PDB file of C-alpha atoms and ligand atoms in Angstrom:
ATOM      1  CA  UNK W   1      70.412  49.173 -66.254  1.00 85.00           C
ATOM      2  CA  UNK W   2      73.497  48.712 -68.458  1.00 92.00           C
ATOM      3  CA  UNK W   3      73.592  49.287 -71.948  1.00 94.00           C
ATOM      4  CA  UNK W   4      73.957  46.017 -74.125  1.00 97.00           C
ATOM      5  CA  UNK W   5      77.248  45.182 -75.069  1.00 98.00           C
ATOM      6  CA  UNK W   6      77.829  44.107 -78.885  1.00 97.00           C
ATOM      7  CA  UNK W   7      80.245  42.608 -81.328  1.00 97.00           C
ATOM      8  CA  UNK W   8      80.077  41.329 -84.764  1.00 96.00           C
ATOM      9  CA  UNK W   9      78.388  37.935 -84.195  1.00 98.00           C
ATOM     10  CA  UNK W  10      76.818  38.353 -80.342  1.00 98.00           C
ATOM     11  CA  UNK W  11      74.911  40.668 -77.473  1.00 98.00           C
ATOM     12  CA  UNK W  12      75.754  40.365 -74.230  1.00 98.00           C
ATOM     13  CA  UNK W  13      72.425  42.178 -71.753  1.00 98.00           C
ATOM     14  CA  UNK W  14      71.941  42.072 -68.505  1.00 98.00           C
ATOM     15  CA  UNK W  15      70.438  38.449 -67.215  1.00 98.00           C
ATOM     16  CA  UNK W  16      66.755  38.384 -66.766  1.00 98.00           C
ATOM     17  CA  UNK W  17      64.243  36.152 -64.511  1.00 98.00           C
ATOM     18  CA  UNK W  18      62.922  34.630 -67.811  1.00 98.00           C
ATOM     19  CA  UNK W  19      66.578  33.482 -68.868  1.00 98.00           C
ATOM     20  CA  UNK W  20      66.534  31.064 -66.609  1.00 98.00           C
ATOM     21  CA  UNK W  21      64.982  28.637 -68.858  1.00 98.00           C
ATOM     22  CA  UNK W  22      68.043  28.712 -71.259  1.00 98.00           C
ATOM     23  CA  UNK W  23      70.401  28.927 -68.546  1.00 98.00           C
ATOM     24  CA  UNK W  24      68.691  25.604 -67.644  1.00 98.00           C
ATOM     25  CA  UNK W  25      69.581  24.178 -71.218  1.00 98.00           C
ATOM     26  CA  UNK W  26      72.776  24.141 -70.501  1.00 98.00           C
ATOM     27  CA  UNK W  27      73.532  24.029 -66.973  1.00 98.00           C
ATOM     28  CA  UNK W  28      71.700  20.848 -66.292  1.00 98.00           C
ATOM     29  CA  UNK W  29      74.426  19.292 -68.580  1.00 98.00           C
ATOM     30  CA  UNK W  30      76.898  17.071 -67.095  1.00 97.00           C
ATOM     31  CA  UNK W  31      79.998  17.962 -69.326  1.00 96.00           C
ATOM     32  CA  UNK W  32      79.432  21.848 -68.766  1.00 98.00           C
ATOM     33  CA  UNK W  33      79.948  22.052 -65.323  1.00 95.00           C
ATOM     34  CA  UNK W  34      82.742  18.655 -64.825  1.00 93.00           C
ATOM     35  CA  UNK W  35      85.326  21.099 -63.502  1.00 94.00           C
ATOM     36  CA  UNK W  36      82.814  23.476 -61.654  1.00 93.00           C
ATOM     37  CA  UNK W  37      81.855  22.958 -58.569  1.00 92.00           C
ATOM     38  CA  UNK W  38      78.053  23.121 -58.968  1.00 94.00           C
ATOM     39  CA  UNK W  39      75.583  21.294 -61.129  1.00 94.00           C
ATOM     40  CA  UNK W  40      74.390  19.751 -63.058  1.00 97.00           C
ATOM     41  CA  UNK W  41      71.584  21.679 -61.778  1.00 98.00           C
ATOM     42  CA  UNK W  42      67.939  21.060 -60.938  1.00 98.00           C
ATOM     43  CA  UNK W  43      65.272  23.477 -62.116  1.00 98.00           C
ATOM     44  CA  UNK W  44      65.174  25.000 -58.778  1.00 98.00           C
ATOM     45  CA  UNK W  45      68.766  25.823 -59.076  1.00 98.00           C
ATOM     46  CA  UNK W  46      68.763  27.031 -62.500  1.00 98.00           C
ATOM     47  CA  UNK W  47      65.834  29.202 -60.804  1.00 98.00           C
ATOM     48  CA  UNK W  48      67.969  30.051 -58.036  1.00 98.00           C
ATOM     49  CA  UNK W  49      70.908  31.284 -59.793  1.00 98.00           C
ATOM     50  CA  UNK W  50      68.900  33.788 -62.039  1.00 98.00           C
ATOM     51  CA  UNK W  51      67.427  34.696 -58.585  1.00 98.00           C
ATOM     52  CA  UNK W  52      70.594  35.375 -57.431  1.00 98.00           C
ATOM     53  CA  UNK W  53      72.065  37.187 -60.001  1.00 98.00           C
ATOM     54  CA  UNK W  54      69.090  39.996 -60.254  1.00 98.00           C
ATOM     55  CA  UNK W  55      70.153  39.949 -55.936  1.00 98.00           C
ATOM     56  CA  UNK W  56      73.607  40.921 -56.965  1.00 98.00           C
ATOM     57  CA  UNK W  57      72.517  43.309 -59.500  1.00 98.00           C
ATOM     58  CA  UNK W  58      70.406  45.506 -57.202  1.00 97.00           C
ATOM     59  CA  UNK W  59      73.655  45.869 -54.437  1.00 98.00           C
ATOM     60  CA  UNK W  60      75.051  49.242 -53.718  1.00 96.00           C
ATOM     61  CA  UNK W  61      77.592  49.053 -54.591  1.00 96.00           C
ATOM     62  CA  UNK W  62      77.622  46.743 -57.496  1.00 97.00           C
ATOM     63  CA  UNK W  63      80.115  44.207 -58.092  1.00 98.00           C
ATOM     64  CA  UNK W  64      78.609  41.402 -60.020  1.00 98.00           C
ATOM     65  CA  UNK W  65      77.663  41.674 -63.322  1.00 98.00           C
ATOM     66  CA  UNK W  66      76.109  38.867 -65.318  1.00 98.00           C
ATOM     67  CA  UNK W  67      75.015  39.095 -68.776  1.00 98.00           C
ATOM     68  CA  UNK W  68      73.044  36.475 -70.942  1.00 98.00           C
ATOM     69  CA  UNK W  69      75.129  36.186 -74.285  1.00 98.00           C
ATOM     70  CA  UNK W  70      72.260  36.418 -77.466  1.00 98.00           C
ATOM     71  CA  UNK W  71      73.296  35.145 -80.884  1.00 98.00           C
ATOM     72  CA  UNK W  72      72.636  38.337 -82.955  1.00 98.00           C
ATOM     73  CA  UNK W  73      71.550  36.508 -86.056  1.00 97.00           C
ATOM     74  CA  UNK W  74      68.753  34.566 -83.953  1.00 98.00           C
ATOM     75  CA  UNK W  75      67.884  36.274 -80.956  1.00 98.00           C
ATOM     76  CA  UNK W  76      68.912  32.340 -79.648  1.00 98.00           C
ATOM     77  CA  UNK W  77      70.689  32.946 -75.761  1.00 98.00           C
ATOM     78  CA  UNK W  78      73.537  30.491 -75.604  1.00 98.00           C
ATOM     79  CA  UNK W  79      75.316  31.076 -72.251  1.00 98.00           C
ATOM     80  CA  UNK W  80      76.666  33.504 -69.841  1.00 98.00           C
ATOM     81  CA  UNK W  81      79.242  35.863 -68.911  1.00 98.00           C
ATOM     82  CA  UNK W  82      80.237  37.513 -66.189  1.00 98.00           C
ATOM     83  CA  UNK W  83      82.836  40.147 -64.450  1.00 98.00           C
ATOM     84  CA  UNK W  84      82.840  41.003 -60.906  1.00 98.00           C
ATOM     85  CA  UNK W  85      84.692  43.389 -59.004  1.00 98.00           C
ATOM     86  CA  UNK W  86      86.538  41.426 -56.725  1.00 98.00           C
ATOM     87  CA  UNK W  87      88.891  44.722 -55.223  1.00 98.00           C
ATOM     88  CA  UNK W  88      87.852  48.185 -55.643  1.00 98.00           C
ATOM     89  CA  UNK W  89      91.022  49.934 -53.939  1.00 98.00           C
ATOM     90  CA  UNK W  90      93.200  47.909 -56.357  1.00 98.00           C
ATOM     91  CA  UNK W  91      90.586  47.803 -59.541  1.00 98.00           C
ATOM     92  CA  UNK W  92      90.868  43.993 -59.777  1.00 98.00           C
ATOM     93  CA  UNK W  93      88.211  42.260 -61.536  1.00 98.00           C
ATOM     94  CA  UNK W  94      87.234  38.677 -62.853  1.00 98.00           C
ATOM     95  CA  UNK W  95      85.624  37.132 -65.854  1.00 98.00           C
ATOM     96  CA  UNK W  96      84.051  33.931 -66.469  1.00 98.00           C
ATOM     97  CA  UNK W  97      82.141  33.002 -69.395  1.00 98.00           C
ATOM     98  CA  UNK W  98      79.324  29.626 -70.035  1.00 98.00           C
ATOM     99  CA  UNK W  99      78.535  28.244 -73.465  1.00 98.00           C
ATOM    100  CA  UNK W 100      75.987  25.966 -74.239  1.00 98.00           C
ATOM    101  CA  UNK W 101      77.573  22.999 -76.005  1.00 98.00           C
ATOM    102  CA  UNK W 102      75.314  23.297 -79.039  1.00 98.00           C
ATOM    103  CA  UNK W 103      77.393  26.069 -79.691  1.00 98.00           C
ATOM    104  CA  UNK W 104      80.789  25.312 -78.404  1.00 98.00           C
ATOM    105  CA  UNK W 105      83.842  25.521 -81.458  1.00 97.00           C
ATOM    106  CA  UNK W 106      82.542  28.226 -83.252  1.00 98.00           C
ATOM    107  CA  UNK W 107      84.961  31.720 -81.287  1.00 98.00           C
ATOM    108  CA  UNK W 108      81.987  32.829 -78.704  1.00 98.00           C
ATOM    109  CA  UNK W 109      83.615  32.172 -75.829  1.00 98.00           C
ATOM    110  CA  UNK W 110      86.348  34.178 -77.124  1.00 98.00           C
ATOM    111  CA  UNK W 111      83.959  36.992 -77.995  1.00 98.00           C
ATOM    112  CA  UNK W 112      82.060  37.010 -75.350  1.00 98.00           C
ATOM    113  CA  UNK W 113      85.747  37.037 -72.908  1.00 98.00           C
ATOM    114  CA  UNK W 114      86.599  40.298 -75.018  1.00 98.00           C
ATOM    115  CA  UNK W 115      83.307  42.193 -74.274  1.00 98.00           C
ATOM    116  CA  UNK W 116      83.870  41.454 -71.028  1.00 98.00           C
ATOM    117  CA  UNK W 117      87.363  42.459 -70.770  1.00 98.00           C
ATOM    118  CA  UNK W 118      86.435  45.721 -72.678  1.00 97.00           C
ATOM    119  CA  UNK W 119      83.654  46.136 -70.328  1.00 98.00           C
ATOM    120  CA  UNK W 120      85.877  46.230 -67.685  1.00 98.00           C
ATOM    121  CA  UNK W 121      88.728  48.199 -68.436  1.00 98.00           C
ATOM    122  CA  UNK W 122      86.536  50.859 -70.414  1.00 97.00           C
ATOM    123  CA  UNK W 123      83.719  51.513 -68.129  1.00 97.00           C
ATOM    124  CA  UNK W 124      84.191  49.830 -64.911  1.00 98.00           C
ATOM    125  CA  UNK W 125      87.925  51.667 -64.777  1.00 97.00           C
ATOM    126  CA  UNK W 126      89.677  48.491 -63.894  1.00 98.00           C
ATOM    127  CA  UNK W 127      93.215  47.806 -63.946  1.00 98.00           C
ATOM    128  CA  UNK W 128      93.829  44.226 -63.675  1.00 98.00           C
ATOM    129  CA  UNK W 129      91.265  41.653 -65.125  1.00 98.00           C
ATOM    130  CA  UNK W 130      91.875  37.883 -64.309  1.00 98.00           C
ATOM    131  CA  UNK W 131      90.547  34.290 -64.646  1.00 98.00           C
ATOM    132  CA  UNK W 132      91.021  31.074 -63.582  1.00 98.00           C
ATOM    133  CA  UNK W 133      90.094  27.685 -64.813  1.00 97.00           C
ATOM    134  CA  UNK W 134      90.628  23.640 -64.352  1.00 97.00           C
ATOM    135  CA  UNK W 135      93.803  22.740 -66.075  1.00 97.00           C
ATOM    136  CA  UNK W 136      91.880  20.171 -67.948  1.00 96.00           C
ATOM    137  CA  UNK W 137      89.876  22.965 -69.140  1.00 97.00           C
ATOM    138  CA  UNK W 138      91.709  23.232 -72.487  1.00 97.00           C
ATOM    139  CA  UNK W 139      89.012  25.402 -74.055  1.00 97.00           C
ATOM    140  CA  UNK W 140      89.158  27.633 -71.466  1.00 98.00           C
ATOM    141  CA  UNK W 141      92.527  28.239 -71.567  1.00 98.00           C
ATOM    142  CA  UNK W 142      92.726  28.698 -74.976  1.00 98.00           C
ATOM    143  CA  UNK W 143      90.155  31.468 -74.887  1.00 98.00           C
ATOM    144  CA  UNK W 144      92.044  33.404 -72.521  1.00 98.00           C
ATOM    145  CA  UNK W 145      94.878  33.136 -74.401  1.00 98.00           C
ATOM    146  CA  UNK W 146      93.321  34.027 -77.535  1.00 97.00           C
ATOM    147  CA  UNK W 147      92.093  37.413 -75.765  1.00 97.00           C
ATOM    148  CA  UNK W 148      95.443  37.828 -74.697  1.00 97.00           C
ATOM    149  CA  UNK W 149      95.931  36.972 -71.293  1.00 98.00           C
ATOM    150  CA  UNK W 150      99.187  35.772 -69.347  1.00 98.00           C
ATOM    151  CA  UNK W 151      99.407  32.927 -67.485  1.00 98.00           C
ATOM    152  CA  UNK W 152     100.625  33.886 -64.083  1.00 98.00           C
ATOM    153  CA  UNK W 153     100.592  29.980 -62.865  1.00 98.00           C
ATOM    154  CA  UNK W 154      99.424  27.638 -61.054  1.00 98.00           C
ATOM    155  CA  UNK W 155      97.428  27.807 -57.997  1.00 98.00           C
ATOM    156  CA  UNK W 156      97.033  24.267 -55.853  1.00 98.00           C
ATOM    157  CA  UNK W 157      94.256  23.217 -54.563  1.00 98.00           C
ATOM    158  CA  UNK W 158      91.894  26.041 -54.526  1.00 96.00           C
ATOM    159  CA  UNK W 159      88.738  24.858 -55.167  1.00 95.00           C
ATOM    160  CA  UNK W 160      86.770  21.628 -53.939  1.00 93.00           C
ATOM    161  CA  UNK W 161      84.667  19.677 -56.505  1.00 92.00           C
ATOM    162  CA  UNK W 162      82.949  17.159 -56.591  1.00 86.00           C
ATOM    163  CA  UNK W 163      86.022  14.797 -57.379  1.00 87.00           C
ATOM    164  CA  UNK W 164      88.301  15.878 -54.735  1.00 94.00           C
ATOM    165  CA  UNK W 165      90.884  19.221 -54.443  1.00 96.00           C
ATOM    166  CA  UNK W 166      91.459  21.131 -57.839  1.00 96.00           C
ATOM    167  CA  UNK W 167      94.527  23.158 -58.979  1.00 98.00           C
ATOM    168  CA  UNK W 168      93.395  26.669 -60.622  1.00 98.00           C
ATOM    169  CA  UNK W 169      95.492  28.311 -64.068  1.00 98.00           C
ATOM    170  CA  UNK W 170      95.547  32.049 -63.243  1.00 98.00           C
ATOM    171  CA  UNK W 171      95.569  34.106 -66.172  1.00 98.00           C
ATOM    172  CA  UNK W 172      95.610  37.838 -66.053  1.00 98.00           C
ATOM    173  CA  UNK W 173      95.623  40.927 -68.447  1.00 98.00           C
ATOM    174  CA  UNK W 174      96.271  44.508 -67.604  1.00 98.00           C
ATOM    175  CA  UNK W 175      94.689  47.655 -68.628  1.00 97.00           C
ATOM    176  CA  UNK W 176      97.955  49.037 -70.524  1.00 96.00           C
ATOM    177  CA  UNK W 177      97.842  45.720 -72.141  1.00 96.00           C
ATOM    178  CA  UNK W 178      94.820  46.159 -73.209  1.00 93.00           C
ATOM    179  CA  UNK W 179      94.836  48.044 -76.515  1.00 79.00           C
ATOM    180  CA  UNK W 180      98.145  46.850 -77.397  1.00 65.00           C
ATOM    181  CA  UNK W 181      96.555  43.035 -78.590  1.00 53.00           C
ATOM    182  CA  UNK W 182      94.588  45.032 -81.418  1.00 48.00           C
ATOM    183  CA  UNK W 183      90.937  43.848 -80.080  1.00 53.00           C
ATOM    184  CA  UNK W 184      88.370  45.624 -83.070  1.00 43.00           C
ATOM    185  CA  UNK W 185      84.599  45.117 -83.237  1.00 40.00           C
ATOM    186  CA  UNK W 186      83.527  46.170 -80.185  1.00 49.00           C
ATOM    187  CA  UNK W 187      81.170  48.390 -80.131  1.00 42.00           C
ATOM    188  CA  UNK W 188      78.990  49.425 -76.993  1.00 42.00           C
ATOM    189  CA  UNK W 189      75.023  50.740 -77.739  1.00 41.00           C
TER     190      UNK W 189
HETATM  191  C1  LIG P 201      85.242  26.604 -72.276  1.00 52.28           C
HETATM  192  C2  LIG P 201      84.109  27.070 -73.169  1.00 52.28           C
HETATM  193  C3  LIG P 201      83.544  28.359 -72.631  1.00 52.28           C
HETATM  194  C4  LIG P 201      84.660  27.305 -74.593  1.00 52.28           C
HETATM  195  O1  LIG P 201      83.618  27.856 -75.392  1.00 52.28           O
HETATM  196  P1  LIG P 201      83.701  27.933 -76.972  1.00 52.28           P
HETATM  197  O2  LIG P 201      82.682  28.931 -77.434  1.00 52.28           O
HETATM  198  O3  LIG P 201      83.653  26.584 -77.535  1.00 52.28           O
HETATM  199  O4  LIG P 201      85.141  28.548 -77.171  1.00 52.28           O
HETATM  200  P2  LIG P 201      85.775  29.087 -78.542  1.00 52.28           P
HETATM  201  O5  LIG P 201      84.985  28.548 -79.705  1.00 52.28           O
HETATM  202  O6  LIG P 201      85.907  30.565 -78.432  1.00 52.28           O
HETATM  203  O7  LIG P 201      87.150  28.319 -78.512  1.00 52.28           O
HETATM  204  C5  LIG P 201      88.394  28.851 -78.251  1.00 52.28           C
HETATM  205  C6  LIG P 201      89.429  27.848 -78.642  1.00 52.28           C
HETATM  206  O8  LIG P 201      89.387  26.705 -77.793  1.00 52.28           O
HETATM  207  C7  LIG P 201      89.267  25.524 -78.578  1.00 52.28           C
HETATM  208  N1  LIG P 201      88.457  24.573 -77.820  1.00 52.28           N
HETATM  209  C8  LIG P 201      87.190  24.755 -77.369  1.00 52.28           C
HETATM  210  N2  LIG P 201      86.813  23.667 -76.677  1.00 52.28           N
HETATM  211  C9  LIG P 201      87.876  22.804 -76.683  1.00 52.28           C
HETATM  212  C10 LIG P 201      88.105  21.513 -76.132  1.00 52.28           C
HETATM  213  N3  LIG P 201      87.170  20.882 -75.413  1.00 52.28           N
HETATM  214  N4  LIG P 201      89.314  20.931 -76.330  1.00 52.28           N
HETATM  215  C11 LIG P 201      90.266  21.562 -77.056  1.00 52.28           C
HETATM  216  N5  LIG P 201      90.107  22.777 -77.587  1.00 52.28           N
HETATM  217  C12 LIG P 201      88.921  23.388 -77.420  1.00 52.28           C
HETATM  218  C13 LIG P 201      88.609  25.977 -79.867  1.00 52.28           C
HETATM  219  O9  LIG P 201      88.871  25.091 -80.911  1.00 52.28           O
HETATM  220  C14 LIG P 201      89.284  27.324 -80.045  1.00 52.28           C
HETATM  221  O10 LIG P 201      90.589  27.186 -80.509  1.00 52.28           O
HETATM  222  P3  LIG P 201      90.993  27.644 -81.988  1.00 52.28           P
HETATM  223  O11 LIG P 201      90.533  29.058 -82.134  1.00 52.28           O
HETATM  224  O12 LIG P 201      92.467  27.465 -81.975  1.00 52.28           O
HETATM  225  O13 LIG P 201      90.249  26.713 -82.881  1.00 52.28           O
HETATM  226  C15 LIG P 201      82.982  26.024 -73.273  1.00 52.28           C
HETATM  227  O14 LIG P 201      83.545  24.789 -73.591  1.00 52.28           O
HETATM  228  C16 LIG P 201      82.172  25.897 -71.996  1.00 52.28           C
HETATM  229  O15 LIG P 201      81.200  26.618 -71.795  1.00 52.28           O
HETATM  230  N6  LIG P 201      82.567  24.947 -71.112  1.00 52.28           N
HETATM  231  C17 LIG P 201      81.854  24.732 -69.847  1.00 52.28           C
HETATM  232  C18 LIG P 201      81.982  25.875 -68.878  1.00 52.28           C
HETATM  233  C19 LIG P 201      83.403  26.297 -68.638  1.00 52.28           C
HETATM  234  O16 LIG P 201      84.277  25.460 -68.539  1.00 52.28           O
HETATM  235  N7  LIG P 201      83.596  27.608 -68.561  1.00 52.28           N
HETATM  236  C20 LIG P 201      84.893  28.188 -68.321  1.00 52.28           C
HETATM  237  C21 LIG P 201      85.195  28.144 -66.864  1.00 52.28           C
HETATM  238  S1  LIG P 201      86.902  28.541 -66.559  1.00 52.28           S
END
């Protein structure tokens, strides 16, 4: 079990089978997953990714780690995020982050892309941490350059949705990098 992660406004703990009711809130929502290549989901798959995720969380080793993000202020849980290992020998890892869009506009994406990015570089040792998203995906972007991440560029056709072939932004941020962008109010307990 890992320790919650915390900032000023949000918690980010580990997903559990009862979440999947307010992972349901959102993910059965058209505009949340238009440049994803699931959803909008059905109960069962809502059902099935929580399923999933507690799966991944039991492997030996562990490279998938998904957290439900909880308001702080109401105990309300308004998305996901996640980082997974994606190479060990090279200490590469990946983020990606859900909000539900009751709550989109108001910096929790952003927050919840910095405990993430903390999370990995402090206690999972990485050295490179990257993400990609839909170049439509303006919000996206901008959190990930908010956290400051580079863009590396453009990668073509990647990804098949349900529209056709889709280009990826990559976006990347080392470890040295890191503490340099002056990231404060994290705290881990
Ligand atoms: C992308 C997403 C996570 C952003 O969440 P959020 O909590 O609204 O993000 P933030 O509030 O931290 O916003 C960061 C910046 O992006 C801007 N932004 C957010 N959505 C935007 C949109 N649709 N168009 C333009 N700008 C947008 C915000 O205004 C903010 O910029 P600012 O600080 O200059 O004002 C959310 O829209 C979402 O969950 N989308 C569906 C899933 C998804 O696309 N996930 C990412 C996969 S790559």
């Amino acid at each position: 079990m890992i320790n919650n992660l915390q900032s000023e406004r949000i918690t980010l703990r580990e997903m559990e089978e009862k979440d999947w009711i307010d992972v349901h809130k959102y993910a059965s929502q058209e505009k949340v997953c238009q440049y994803q290549p699931w959803g909008p989901n059905t109960e069962q798959q809502s059902k099935d990714f929580v399923k999933q995720v507690l799966i991944d969380a039991k492997k030996e080793p562990r490279s998938r780690f998904v957290f439900a993000i909880i308001v702080r202020e109401s105990g309300d849980m308004i998305g996901a995020g996640e980082i997974t290992i994606r190479d060990y020998s090279n200490k590469v890892g990946e983020i990606a982050y859900i909000v539900n869009p009751q709550y989109w506009g108001k910096g929790f994406a952003t927050e919840v892309a910095k405990l993430l990015i903390a999370y990995g570089f402090n206690d999972l040792r990485l050295h490179r941490i990257f993400a990609t998203c839909d170049p439509r995906n303006i919000g996206s972007s901008k959190v990930l350059e908010k956290v400051g991440m580079s863009k590396e560029g453009r990668i073509r056709e990647n990804l098949l949705l349900k529209d056709g072939w889709r280009d990826s932004l990559l976006y990347s941020i080392l470890e040295h990098e890191w503490g340099k962008t002056g990231q404060g109010g994290i705290e881990i307990g």
